Short mmCIF file of C-alpha atoms in Angstrom, two decimals:
data_model
loop_
_atom_site.label_atom_id
_atom_site.label_comp_id
_atom_site.label_asym_id
_atom_site.label_seq_id
_atom_site.Cartn_x
_atom_site.Cartn_y
_atom_site.Cartn_z
CA UNK A 1 4.28 -31.75 -32.14
CA UNK A 2 7.70 -30.89 -30.78
CA UNK A 3 9.59 -32.98 -33.29
CA UNK A 4 7.84 -31.00 -36.21
CA UNK A 5 8.56 -28.04 -34.65
CA UNK A 6 12.12 -29.06 -34.00
CA UNK A 7 12.71 -29.89 -37.96
CA UNK A 8 10.84 -26.57 -38.74
CA UNK A 9 13.14 -24.60 -36.83
CA UNK A 10 16.18 -25.67 -38.74
CA UNK A 11 19.04 -24.39 -37.05
CA UNK A 12 17.63 -21.34 -35.82
CA UNK A 13 18.21 -20.15 -32.18
CA UNK A 14 15.77 -21.78 -29.64
CA UNK A 15 13.56 -19.82 -27.21
CA UNK A 16 12.17 -22.15 -24.45
CA UNK A 17 9.94 -21.95 -21.46
CA UNK A 18 9.31 -25.28 -19.18
CA UNK A 19 7.91 -25.63 -15.86
CA UNK A 20 9.27 -28.86 -14.27
CA UNK A 21 6.18 -29.21 -11.88
CA UNK A 22 4.42 -30.60 -15.06
CA UNK A 23 5.39 -34.23 -15.98
CA UNK A 24 4.75 -33.22 -19.80
CA UNK A 25 7.66 -30.97 -19.61
CA UNK A 26 9.92 -33.99 -19.39
CA UNK A 27 9.27 -35.87 -22.62
CA UNK A 28 10.00 -31.67 -24.28
CA UNK A 29 12.86 -31.38 -22.92
CA UNK A 30 14.44 -34.75 -23.84
CA UNK A 31 13.56 -34.29 -27.53
CA UNK A 32 15.50 -30.40 -27.12
CA UNK A 33 18.81 -31.53 -25.32
CA UNK A 34 20.29 -32.98 -28.59
CA UNK A 35 19.52 -29.28 -29.80
CA UNK A 36 21.18 -27.66 -26.58
CA UNK A 37 23.49 -25.86 -28.88
CA UNK A 38 20.98 -23.60 -30.25
CA UNK A 39 19.21 -22.38 -27.09
CA UNK A 40 19.43 -18.96 -26.96
CA UNK A 41 16.85 -18.12 -24.04
CA UNK A 42 16.04 -20.50 -21.49
CA UNK A 43 13.16 -20.01 -19.11
CA UNK A 44 12.98 -22.92 -16.61
CA UNK A 45 10.83 -23.48 -13.44
CA UNK A 46 13.16 -26.04 -11.61
CA UNK A 47 12.33 -29.02 -9.77
CA UNK A 48 14.56 -31.66 -7.97
CA UNK A 49 14.04 -34.05 -10.60
CA UNK A 50 14.99 -31.70 -13.29
CA UNK A 51 18.31 -31.37 -12.48
CA UNK A 52 19.75 -34.56 -13.55
CA UNK A 53 18.09 -34.55 -17.00
CA UNK A 54 19.66 -30.70 -17.11
CA UNK A 55 23.05 -32.20 -16.42
CA UNK A 56 23.40 -33.72 -20.05
CA UNK A 57 23.42 -29.99 -21.45
CA UNK A 58 26.40 -28.94 -19.41
CA UNK A 59 29.24 -27.46 -21.45
CA UNK A 60 26.78 -27.48 -24.46
CA UNK A 61 25.24 -24.30 -24.19
CA UNK A 62 27.12 -22.28 -26.99
CA UNK A 63 24.47 -20.00 -28.07
CA UNK A 64 22.65 -19.46 -24.62
CA UNK A 65 22.48 -15.53 -24.02
CA UNK A 66 19.68 -15.18 -21.56
CA UNK A 67 18.88 -17.43 -18.48
CA UNK A 68 15.70 -17.21 -16.32
CA UNK A 69 15.54 -19.70 -13.37
CA UNK A 70 12.82 -20.09 -10.98
CA UNK A 71 13.73 -22.70 -8.14
CA UNK A 72 11.03 -24.71 -6.61
CA UNK A 73 12.29 -26.60 -3.97
CA UNK A 74 15.47 -27.71 -5.82
CA UNK A 75 18.04 -29.01 -3.33
CA UNK A 76 22.12 -29.54 -4.37
CA UNK A 77 24.25 -28.04 -6.81
CA UNK A 78 22.84 -26.50 -9.89
CA UNK A 79 25.47 -26.42 -12.61
CA UNK A 80 24.10 -27.16 -16.11
CA UNK A 81 24.79 -23.51 -16.76
CA UNK A 82 28.36 -23.40 -15.32
CA UNK A 83 30.01 -23.11 -18.98
CA UNK A 84 27.93 -20.94 -21.25
CA UNK A 85 30.20 -18.54 -23.01
CA UNK A 86 27.81 -16.43 -24.57
CA UNK A 87 25.45 -15.78 -21.46
CA UNK A 88 25.29 -12.66 -20.36
CA UNK A 89 22.17 -11.83 -18.72
CA UNK A 90 20.49 -13.79 -15.90
CA UNK A 91 16.99 -13.75 -13.83
CA UNK A 92 17.03 -15.70 -10.18
CA UNK A 93 13.70 -16.25 -8.36
CA UNK A 94 11.86 -18.64 -5.94
CA UNK A 95 13.78 -20.48 -3.06
CA UNK A 96 17.18 -21.18 -3.33
CA UNK A 97 20.96 -20.64 -1.83
CA UNK A 98 22.79 -18.67 -4.24
CA UNK A 99 26.02 -20.49 -3.51
CA UNK A 100 24.89 -23.24 -5.10
CA UNK A 101 24.36 -21.85 -8.57
CA UNK A 102 27.26 -22.36 -10.34
CA UNK A 103 27.28 -19.67 -13.33
CA UNK A 104 29.82 -17.78 -15.54
CA UNK A 105 29.78 -15.01 -12.98
CA UNK A 106 32.54 -12.95 -14.55
CA UNK A 107 30.91 -12.55 -18.04
CA UNK A 108 27.20 -11.63 -16.74
CA UNK A 109 26.27 -7.62 -17.89
CA UNK A 110 22.62 -7.86 -16.53
CA UNK A 111 21.07 -9.71 -13.58
CA UNK A 112 17.40 -9.59 -11.60
CA UNK A 113 16.97 -11.17 -8.48
CA UNK A 114 14.28 -11.39 -5.87
CA UNK A 115 15.92 -11.39 -2.46
CA UNK A 116 18.19 -8.62 -0.85
CA UNK A 117 20.41 -11.23 0.38
CA UNK A 118 21.04 -13.07 -3.00
CA UNK A 119 21.60 -9.02 -4.28
CA UNK A 120 24.40 -9.00 -2.35
CA UNK A 121 26.11 -12.38 -3.04
CA UNK A 122 25.72 -11.28 -7.17
CA UNK A 123 27.36 -7.79 -6.44
CA UNK A 124 30.31 -9.60 -4.61
CA UNK A 125 30.83 -12.22 -7.41
CA UNK A 126 29.59 -10.88 -10.76
CA UNK A 127 32.44 -7.86 -11.26
CA UNK A 128 31.83 -6.79 -14.75
CA UNK A 129 27.74 -6.52 -13.92
CA UNK A 130 26.25 -3.13 -15.77
CA UNK A 131 22.66 -3.32 -14.55
CA UNK A 132 21.30 -4.78 -11.38
CA UNK A 133 17.44 -5.12 -10.88
CA UNK A 134 16.45 -6.41 -7.30
CA UNK A 135 12.80 -7.19 -7.92
CA UNK A 136 10.62 -7.87 -4.94
CA UNK A 137 7.06 -7.63 -5.81
CA UNK A 138 6.52 -11.22 -5.41
CA UNK A 139 7.20 -10.55 -1.65
CA UNK A 140 10.02 -9.39 0.69
CA UNK A 141 12.47 -11.66 2.77
CA UNK A 142 11.84 -9.16 5.81
CA UNK A 143 8.88 -8.09 7.41
CA UNK A 144 10.00 -4.48 8.54
CA UNK A 145 11.51 -3.04 4.88
CA UNK A 146 13.57 -0.07 6.32
CA UNK A 147 14.33 -1.02 9.93
CA UNK A 148 18.20 -1.90 10.64
CA UNK A 149 19.03 -5.40 10.29
CA UNK A 150 22.37 -7.06 10.97
CA UNK A 151 24.86 -6.48 8.22
CA UNK A 152 26.48 -8.55 6.03
CA UNK A 153 29.69 -8.43 3.93
CA UNK A 154 30.00 -4.99 2.37
CA UNK A 155 29.59 -5.08 -1.71
CA UNK A 156 31.60 -2.66 -3.40
CA UNK A 157 30.99 -2.90 -7.16
CA UNK A 158 33.08 -0.59 -9.01
CA UNK A 159 31.64 -1.19 -12.57
CA UNK A 160 27.78 -1.01 -12.15
CA UNK A 161 25.77 1.62 -13.84
CA UNK A 162 22.29 1.04 -13.35
CA UNK A 163 20.54 -0.03 -10.30
CA UNK A 164 16.49 -0.91 -9.81
CA UNK A 165 14.82 -1.86 -6.98
CA UNK A 166 11.06 -2.88 -7.08
CA UNK A 167 9.03 -3.73 -4.20
CA UNK A 168 9.63 -3.46 -0.49
CA UNK A 169 13.20 -4.30 0.14
CA UNK A 170 15.13 -4.15 3.25
CA UNK A 171 16.59 -0.67 2.53
CA UNK A 172 18.83 -0.28 5.80
CA UNK A 173 20.44 -3.55 5.12
CA UNK A 174 20.88 -3.26 1.45
CA UNK A 175 21.74 0.28 0.97
CA UNK A 176 23.85 0.49 3.58
CA UNK A 177 25.81 -2.65 2.48
CA UNK A 178 26.95 -1.62 -1.14
CA UNK A 179 29.02 1.04 -2.36
CA UNK A 180 28.52 1.76 -6.07
CA UNK A 181 31.17 4.48 -7.47
CA UNK A 182 29.83 4.12 -11.18
CA UNK A 183 26.34 4.26 -10.56
CA UNK A 184 24.72 6.56 -13.49
CA UNK A 185 20.74 5.22 -13.19
CA UNK A 186 18.77 4.72 -10.01
CA UNK A 187 15.44 3.55 -9.90
CA UNK A 188 13.49 2.76 -6.68
CA UNK A 189 9.78 1.72 -6.42
CA UNK A 190 7.82 0.86 -3.58
CA UNK A 191 4.41 0.54 -5.53
CA UNK A 192 1.10 1.69 -3.51
CA UNK A 193 1.46 3.28 -0.15
CA UNK A 194 -1.44 2.39 2.23
CA UNK A 195 -2.47 5.97 3.23
CA UNK A 196 -4.28 4.69 6.45
CA UNK A 197 -0.73 4.05 8.12
CA UNK A 198 0.40 7.71 7.45
CA UNK A 199 -0.79 9.33 10.71
CA UNK A 200 0.80 6.16 12.78
CA UNK A 201 3.51 7.42 15.27
CA UNK A 202 5.58 4.23 14.55
CA UNK A 203 5.06 4.77 10.57
CA UNK A 204 6.30 8.07 10.90
CA UNK A 205 9.41 6.90 12.60
CA UNK A 206 10.06 4.48 9.91
CA UNK A 207 9.70 7.06 7.36
CA UNK A 208 12.39 9.46 9.22
CA UNK A 209 15.36 6.59 8.93
CA UNK A 210 14.92 6.78 5.23
CA UNK A 211 16.47 9.98 4.95
CA UNK A 212 20.00 9.19 6.51
CA UNK A 213 19.98 5.67 4.97
CA UNK A 214 19.42 6.73 1.40
CA UNK A 215 21.64 10.10 1.79
CA UNK A 216 24.51 8.03 3.31
CA UNK A 217 24.24 5.49 0.36
CA UNK A 218 23.87 8.32 -2.28
CA UNK A 219 27.22 10.29 -0.59
CA UNK A 220 29.24 7.10 -1.39
CA UNK A 221 27.62 6.57 -4.85
CA UNK A 222 26.28 9.40 -6.64
CA UNK A 223 29.35 10.91 -8.09
CA UNK A 224 28.16 10.25 -11.57
CA UNK A 225 24.84 9.86 -11.02
CA UNK A 226 22.47 11.29 -13.71
CA UNK A 227 19.49 9.69 -13.56
CA UNK A 228 17.05 9.11 -10.89
CA UNK A 229 13.27 7.55 -10.79
CA UNK A 230 11.57 7.71 -7.28
CA UNK A 231 8.14 5.98 -7.03
CA UNK A 232 6.22 6.07 -3.61
CA UNK A 233 9.53 6.06 -1.38
CA UNK A 234 7.69 6.82 2.08
CA UNK A 235 9.94 10.13 2.48
CA UNK A 236 8.76 12.17 5.25
CA UNK A 237 8.15 15.72 4.54
CA UNK A 238 10.99 17.88 3.13
CA UNK A 239 12.95 14.38 3.19
CA UNK A 240 13.03 14.19 -0.71
CA UNK A 241 14.88 17.50 -0.66
CA UNK A 242 17.46 16.95 1.55
CA UNK A 243 18.35 13.41 -0.46
CA UNK A 244 18.21 15.55 -3.88
CA UNK A 245 20.40 18.18 -2.45
CA UNK A 246 23.11 15.32 -2.30
CA UNK A 247 23.05 14.79 -6.30
CA UNK A 248 23.97 18.25 -7.93
CA UNK A 249 24.89 15.92 -10.84
CA UNK A 250 21.61 14.81 -12.00
CA UNK A 251 20.34 15.36 -15.47
CA UNK A 252 17.09 13.41 -15.29
CA UNK A 253 14.34 13.11 -12.36
CA UNK A 254 11.20 11.46 -12.53
CA UNK A 255 9.21 11.46 -9.09
CA UNK A 256 5.93 9.64 -8.27
CA UNK A 257 4.24 9.69 -5.14
CA UNK A 258 0.72 9.04 -3.86
CA UNK A 259 1.59 10.71 -0.81
CA UNK A 260 0.47 14.68 -0.65
CA UNK A 261 3.18 15.97 1.17
CA UNK A 262 6.02 15.31 -0.87
CA UNK A 263 5.47 17.18 -4.44
CA UNK A 264 4.67 20.67 -2.90
CA UNK A 265 5.76 24.04 -2.94
CA UNK A 266 8.99 23.42 -0.67
CA UNK A 267 10.35 20.91 -3.54
CA UNK A 268 9.59 23.64 -5.93
CA UNK A 269 11.25 26.37 -4.18
CA UNK A 270 14.26 24.13 -3.73
CA UNK A 271 14.18 23.41 -7.70
CA UNK A 272 13.98 27.55 -8.48
CA UNK A 273 17.71 28.37 -9.36
CA UNK A 274 16.85 32.26 -8.60
CA UNK A 275 16.71 31.48 -5.30
CA UNK A 276 19.68 31.01 -2.63
CA UNK A 277 20.09 27.27 -2.11
CA UNK A 278 18.66 25.86 -4.95
CA UNK A 279 19.20 22.18 -5.68
CA UNK A 280 19.95 19.86 -9.02
CA UNK A 281 21.44 22.97 -11.50
CA UNK A 282 22.27 20.14 -14.29
CA UNK A 283 18.64 18.94 -14.62
CA UNK A 284 17.68 18.84 -17.92
CA UNK A 285 14.38 16.78 -17.80
CA UNK A 286 12.11 16.89 -14.75
CA UNK A 287 8.88 14.57 -14.19
CA UNK A 288 6.09 15.27 -11.76
CA UNK A 289 3.60 12.52 -11.16
CA UNK A 290 1.15 12.48 -8.18
CA UNK A 291 -1.12 15.01 -6.08
CA UNK A 292 0.23 18.31 -6.83
CA UNK A 293 0.28 20.12 -3.82
CA UNK A 294 1.84 23.45 -4.88
CA UNK A 295 0.71 26.37 -6.75
CA UNK A 296 0.60 27.40 -10.38
CA UNK A 297 2.73 30.40 -9.54
CA UNK A 298 5.47 28.13 -7.86
CA UNK A 299 5.67 25.84 -10.89
CA UNK A 300 6.18 28.61 -13.08
CA UNK A 301 8.71 30.48 -11.22
CA UNK A 302 10.88 27.01 -11.47
CA UNK A 303 10.33 26.83 -15.53
CA UNK A 304 11.13 30.23 -15.72
CA UNK A 305 14.37 29.86 -13.76
CA UNK A 306 15.54 27.24 -15.84
CA UNK A 307 14.60 28.74 -19.19
CA UNK A 308 15.31 32.35 -18.64
CA UNK A 309 18.66 31.50 -17.08
CA UNK A 310 20.80 34.71 -15.99
CA UNK A 311 24.03 35.25 -17.77
CA UNK A 312 25.67 35.04 -14.45
CA UNK A 313 24.82 31.94 -13.89
CA UNK A 314 26.81 29.62 -15.97
CA UNK A 315 26.51 26.33 -13.76
CA UNK A 316 22.58 25.85 -14.60
CA UNK A 317 21.60 23.68 -17.32
CA UNK A 318 18.64 24.52 -19.74
CA UNK A 319 15.22 22.56 -18.98
CA UNK A 320 14.51 20.53 -21.98
CA UNK A 321 12.01 17.94 -20.89
CA UNK A 322 8.85 18.57 -18.61
CA UNK A 323 6.39 15.94 -17.72
CA UNK A 324 3.19 16.73 -15.42
CA UNK A 325 0.80 14.10 -14.36
CA UNK A 326 -0.81 16.02 -11.33
CA UNK A 327 -3.44 18.68 -10.57
CA UNK A 328 -2.53 22.03 -10.23
CA UNK A 329 -5.11 24.55 -8.96
CA UNK A 330 -5.40 27.93 -11.13
CA UNK A 331 -7.47 30.07 -8.65
CA UNK A 332 -10.20 32.17 -10.05
CA UNK A 333 -8.72 31.59 -13.64
CA UNK A 334 -10.73 30.48 -16.55
CA UNK A 335 -7.58 29.43 -18.64
CA UNK A 336 -7.16 25.79 -19.59
CA UNK A 337 -3.01 25.56 -19.87
CA UNK A 338 -0.81 26.78 -17.17
CA UNK A 339 1.30 29.55 -17.57
CA UNK A 340 4.41 27.48 -18.24
CA UNK A 341 2.90 26.29 -21.77
CA UNK A 342 4.18 29.56 -23.29
CA UNK A 343 8.08 27.98 -22.96
CA UNK A 344 6.80 25.45 -25.96
CA UNK A 345 7.30 28.12 -28.39
CA UNK A 346 10.79 28.43 -26.79
CA UNK A 347 11.62 24.87 -27.39
CA UNK A 348 10.81 23.14 -24.11
CA UNK A 349 9.11 19.98 -24.73
CA UNK A 350 5.81 19.50 -22.28
CA UNK A 351 4.16 16.35 -21.83
CA UNK A 352 0.95 16.32 -20.20
CA UNK A 353 0.69 12.73 -18.97
CA UNK A 354 -2.59 10.70 -18.07
CA UNK A 355 -2.87 12.07 -14.33
CA UNK A 356 -2.90 15.75 -15.68
CA UNK A 357 -5.53 18.03 -14.91
CA UNK A 358 -6.05 22.02 -14.12
CA UNK A 359 -8.74 23.28 -12.45
CA UNK A 360 -9.94 26.68 -10.79
CA UNK A 361 -12.17 27.17 -7.86
CA UNK A 362 -15.06 28.88 -9.74
CA UNK A 363 -15.67 26.95 -12.64
CA UNK A 364 -15.98 23.50 -10.81
CA UNK A 365 -18.57 21.97 -13.34
CA UNK A 366 -15.93 21.13 -15.54
CA UNK A 367 -14.25 17.95 -15.21
CA UNK A 368 -10.72 17.08 -14.23
CA UNK A 369 -10.37 14.87 -17.34
CA UNK A 370 -12.01 16.98 -19.67
CA UNK A 371 -9.42 20.00 -18.73
CA UNK A 372 -6.64 17.25 -19.20
CA UNK A 373 -7.99 16.01 -22.31
CA UNK A 374 -8.02 19.67 -23.82
CA UNK A 375 -4.86 20.48 -22.36
#
């Protein structure tokens, strides 16, 4: 079967996925080794026995562009991919020591890893990296994700433009150990927050630690930041506002929280450019997702201030896109659309997402889902 597949593929690039935990993978690899010059995308789950076989493709990976490696108990040097002149994107996962993986670090542009310690190593060695993804959804390497940890060597990366963090990384250790002066896009997602712990005093203390940690990082790295995406970062009340105040360059803000004390009237008050001390003057795109603990009046005031801009306020950008995935109370109104919908005729692009609904205190027989669909 594999021989037929190889013949039919002729000289086309090859996309390979092999799990070497299965003995059936080794005959397949043997058949593919003579065609290693055609390997363009490789996804290997490595085992100790696989390294000796893969050593035969060293310096023959002329077409390799993307490399995904999962390490299952591998010891010793991994160098079959050290010479790959077209390789620009890698993903590393599993149990491994980054120093024993020989890669053409200087030519990498995109990298994904699952460990914050490895992340620092990569940022120190891949100097031309443009996008970095720390994906720890499979499990954290520390039990306390944002408590102070012993500091390692500081990673100053002058060219990285996009940083994506998923899972529950050690925020104090990681954010205090990196400086990214060219950062343009930052995305941080912690998944679901356990609401049962919200009232715990220890949890509240840990949450309070986040503001100075992230604020200090943003002070070093946000000069060019234009896009910020935050999902379920366990900020204390008003903590988000303090961090956003550090990044006046933001053009796009997307926030999603399961907590009910984050997207609130105080946040919208800070976004109102007609009020003293407002934040994010360059904002053109705003997405609010999660429990909407704010009034329709406050939302309307924010949108009005960023659409009907005062002539004297030339530093404020025109809001162009608004996404709402939250519930907004309309008091005793029977309207099915919020007042901000009037700005659609003026060019504002409003998206009512899957979590969107409006409701009023009198006509409670109308389901939120029905109102959301009508909106």
